[in-house]
Coordinates of C-alpha atoms in Angstrom, one line a residue:
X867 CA 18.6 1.9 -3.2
X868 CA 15.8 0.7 -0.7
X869 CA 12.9 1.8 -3.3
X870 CA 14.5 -0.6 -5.7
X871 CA 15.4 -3.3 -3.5
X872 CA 12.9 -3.6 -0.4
X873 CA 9.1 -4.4 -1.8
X874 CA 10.6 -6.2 -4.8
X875 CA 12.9 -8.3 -2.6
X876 CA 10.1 -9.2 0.1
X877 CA 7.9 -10.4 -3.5
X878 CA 10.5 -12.0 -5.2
X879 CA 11.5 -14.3 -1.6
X880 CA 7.8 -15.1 -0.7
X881 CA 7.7 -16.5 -4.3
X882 CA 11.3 -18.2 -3.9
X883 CA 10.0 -19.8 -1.1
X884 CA 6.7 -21.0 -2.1
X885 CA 8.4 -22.2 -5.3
X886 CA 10.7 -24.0 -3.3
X887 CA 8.4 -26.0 -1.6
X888 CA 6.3 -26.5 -4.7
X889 CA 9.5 -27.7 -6.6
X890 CA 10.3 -30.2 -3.5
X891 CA 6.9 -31.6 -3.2
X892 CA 7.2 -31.8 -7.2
X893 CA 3.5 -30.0 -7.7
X894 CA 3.1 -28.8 -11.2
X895 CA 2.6 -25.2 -9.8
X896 CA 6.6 -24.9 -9.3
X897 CA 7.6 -22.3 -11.7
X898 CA 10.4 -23.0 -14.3
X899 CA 14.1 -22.0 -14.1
X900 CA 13.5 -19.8 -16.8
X901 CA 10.7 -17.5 -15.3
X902 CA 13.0 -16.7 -12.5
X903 CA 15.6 -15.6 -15.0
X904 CA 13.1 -13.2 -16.8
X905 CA 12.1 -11.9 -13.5
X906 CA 15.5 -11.2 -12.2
X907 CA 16.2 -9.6 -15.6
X908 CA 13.0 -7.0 -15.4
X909 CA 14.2 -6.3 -11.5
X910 CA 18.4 -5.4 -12.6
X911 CA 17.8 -4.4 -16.0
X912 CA 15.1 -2.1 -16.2
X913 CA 13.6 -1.0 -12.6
X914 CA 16.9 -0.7 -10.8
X915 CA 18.3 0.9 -13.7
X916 CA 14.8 3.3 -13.9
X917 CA 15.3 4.0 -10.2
X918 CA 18.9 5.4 -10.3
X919 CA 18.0 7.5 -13.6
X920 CA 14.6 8.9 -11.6
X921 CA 17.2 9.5 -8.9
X922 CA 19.6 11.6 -11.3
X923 CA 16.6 13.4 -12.9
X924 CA 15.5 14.2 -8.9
X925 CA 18.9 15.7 -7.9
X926 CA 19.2 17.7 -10.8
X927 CA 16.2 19.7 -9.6
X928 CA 15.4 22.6 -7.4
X929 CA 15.4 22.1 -4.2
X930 CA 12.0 21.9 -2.6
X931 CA 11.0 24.8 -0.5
X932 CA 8.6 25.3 2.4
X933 CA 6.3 28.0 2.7
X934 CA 6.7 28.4 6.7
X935 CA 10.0 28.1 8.6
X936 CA 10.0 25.5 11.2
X937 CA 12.1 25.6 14.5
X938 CA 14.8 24.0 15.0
X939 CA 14.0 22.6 18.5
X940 CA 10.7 20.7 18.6
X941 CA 8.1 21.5 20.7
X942 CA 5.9 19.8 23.0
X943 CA 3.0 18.1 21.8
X944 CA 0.0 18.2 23.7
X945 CA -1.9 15.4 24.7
X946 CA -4.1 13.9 22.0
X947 CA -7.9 12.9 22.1
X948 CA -8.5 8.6 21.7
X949 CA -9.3 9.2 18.0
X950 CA -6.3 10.7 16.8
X951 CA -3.9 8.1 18.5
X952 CA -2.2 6.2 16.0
X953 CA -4.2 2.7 16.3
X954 CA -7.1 4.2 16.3
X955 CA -6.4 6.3 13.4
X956 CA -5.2 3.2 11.8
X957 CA -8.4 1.1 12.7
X958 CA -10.7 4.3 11.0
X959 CA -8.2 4.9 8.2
X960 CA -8.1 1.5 6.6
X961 CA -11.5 0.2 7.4
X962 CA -13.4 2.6 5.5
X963 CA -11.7 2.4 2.3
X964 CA -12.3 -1.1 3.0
X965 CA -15.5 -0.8 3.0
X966 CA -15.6 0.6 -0.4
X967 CA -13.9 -2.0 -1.9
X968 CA -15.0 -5.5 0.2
X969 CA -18.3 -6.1 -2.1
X970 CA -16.4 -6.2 -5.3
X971 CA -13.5 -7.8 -3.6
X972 CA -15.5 -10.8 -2.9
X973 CA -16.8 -10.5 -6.1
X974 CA -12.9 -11.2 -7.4
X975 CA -12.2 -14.0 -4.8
X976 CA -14.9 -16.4 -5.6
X977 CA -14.5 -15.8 -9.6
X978 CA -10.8 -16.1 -9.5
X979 CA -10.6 -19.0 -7.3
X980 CA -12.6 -20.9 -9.0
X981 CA -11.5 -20.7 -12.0
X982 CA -13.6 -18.4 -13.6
X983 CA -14.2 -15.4 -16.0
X984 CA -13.6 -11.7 -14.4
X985 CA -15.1 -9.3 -16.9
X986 CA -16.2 -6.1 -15.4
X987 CA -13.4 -4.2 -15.4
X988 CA -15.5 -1.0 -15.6
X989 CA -16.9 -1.4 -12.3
X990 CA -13.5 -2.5 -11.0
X991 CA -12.4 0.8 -12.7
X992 CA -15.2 3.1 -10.4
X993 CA -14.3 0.8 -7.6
X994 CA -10.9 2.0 -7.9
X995 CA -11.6 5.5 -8.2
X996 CA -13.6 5.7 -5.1
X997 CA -11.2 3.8 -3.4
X998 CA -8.6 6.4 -4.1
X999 CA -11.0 9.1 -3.7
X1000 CA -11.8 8.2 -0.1
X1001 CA -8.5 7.3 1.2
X1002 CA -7.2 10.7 -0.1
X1003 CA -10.5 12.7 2.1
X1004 CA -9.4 10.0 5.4
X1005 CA -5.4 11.0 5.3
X1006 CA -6.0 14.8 4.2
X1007 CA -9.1 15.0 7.1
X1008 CA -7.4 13.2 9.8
X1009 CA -4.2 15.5 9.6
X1010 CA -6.1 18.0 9.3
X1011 CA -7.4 17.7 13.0
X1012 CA -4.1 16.3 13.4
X1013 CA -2.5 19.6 12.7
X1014 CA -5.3 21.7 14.9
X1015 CA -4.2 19.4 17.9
X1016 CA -0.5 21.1 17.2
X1017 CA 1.0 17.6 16.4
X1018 CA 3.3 18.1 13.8
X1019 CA 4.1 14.3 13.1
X1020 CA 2.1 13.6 10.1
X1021 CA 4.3 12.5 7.7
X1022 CA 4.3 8.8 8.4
X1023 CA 1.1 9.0 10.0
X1024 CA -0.8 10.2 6.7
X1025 CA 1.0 7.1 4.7
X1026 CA 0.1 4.7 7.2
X1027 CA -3.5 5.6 7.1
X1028 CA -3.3 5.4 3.7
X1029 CA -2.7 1.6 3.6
X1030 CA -4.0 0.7 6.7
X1031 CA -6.1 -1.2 4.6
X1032 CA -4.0 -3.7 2.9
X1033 CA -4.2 -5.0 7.0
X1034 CA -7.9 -5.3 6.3
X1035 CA -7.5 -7.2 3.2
X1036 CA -4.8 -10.0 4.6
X1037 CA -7.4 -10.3 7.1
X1038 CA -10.1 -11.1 4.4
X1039 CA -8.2 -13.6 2.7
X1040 CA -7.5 -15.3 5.9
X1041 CA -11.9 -15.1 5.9
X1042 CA -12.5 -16.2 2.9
X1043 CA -9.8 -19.1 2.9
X1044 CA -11.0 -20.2 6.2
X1045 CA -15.1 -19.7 5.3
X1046 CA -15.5 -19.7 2.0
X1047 CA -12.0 -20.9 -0.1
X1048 CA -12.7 -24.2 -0.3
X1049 CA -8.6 -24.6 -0.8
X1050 CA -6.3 -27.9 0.8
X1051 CA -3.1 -29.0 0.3
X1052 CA -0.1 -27.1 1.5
X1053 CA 1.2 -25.7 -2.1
X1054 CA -2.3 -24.5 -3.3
X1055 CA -2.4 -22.7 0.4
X1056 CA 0.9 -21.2 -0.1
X1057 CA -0.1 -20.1 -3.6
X1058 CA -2.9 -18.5 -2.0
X1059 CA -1.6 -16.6 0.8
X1060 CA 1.4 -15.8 -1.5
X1061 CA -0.7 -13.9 -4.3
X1062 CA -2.6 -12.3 -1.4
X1063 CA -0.1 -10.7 0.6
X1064 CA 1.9 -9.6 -2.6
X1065 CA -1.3 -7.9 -3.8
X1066 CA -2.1 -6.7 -0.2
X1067 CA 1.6 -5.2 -0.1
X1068 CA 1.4 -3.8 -3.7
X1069 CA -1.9 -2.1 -2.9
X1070 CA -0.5 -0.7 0.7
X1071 CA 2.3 1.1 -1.1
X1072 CA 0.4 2.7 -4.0
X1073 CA -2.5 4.0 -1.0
X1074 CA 0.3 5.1 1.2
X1075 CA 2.0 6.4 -1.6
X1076 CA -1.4 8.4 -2.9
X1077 CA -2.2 9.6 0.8
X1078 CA 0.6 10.9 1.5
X1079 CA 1.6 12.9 -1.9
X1080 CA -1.8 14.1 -1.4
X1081 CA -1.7 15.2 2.4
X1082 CA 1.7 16.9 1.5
X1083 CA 0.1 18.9 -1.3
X1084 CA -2.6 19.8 1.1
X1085 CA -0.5 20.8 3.9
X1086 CA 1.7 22.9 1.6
X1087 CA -1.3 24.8 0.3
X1088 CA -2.7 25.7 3.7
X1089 CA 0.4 26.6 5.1
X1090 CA 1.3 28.9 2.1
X1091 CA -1.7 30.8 2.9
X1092 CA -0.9 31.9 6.3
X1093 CA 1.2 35.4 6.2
X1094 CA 4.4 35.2 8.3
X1095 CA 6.8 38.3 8.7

């Protein structure tokens, strides 16, 4: 129930609320009645429906099996060198992904902001694929060393390094609004901030989401190699 109701429900209030204000202020960016109803009917009728049936279609298979036992009682982790802590792992995990992506990203803010024509979608495509590329090497490498340090909590970790930086791109909207947007008025602002966190949220789920399906994979596949009696 929460992968059908939480990120939807965080998108669909920011854009309540913005529309709200639009609608009081009587802007013409206030959406109609109507594209709230088609919205609504997308969320009930065909992704909460598409979650319960992925659900069903889970259940119904085998169970997932480790390759190693694990103990029961957990043991002691050591203590950890400063750059596998979790901020700092955060700080290193999102910023170079970032960096991958921040040219083209600026490319995208200035065209779409002002109103004009985004056409290369083949370098957006590259730009994607190295994006993904590089935040599956910083989650798999990190708990890798992770793992050699005996610290066994990676799950969360590897997803939060994942989309660490979404982080790195609220903060570059706050940049480029403040620097270089141009943007006044408080509905354009909310408009603004609105579209940037829902792609910023969007974005961190799909990267977590990458990272960690691929670190699991990994993890599986070095641990199935190691003999155990």
């Amino acid at each position: 129930m929460i992968t059908a109701t939480l990120v939807p429900s965080v998108i669909f209030g920011f854009l309540l609320l913005t529309d709200f204000l639009a609608w009081s202020r009587k802007s013409s960016a206030a959406l109609p009645f109507g594209t709230f109803v088609a919205l609504l009917s997308m969320w009930f009728g065909i992704s909460l429906p598409l979650v319960f049936v992925g659900s069903m279609v889970g259940y119904r298979k085998p169970q997932l099996e480790y390759p190693v036992r694990t103990n029961q009682i957990p043991r002691q982790i050591p203590e950890q060198p400063w750059y596998l802590k979790l901020p700092i792992s955060l700080i290193i995990g999102g910023f170079l992904p970032f960096v991958v992506i921040i040219e083209e990203i600026g490319g995208i803010y200035i065209e779409i902001w002002n109103d004009l024509a985004y056409y290369m979608y083949l370098r957006l495509l590259l730009i994607t694929i190295l994006v993904i590329v590089s935040t599956i090497e910083i989650s798999v490498v990190i708990t890798y060393f992770t793992l050699c340090k005996e610290d066994y909590r990676w799950w969360w970790k590897s997803f939060g390094l994942s989309s660490a930086s979404s982080v790195y791109l609220i903060i570059f909207a706050f940049h480029h609004y403040i620097f270089m947007g141009g943007i006044s008025g408080l509905i354009p602002t909310l408009i603004y901030f609105y579209h940037n966190i829902m792609v910023s949220i969007i974005y961190g789920v799909c990267m977590g989401t990458i990272g960690f399906l691929s670190t699991f994979f990994f993890v599986r596949k070095i641990y199935g190699a190691i003999k155990v009696d």
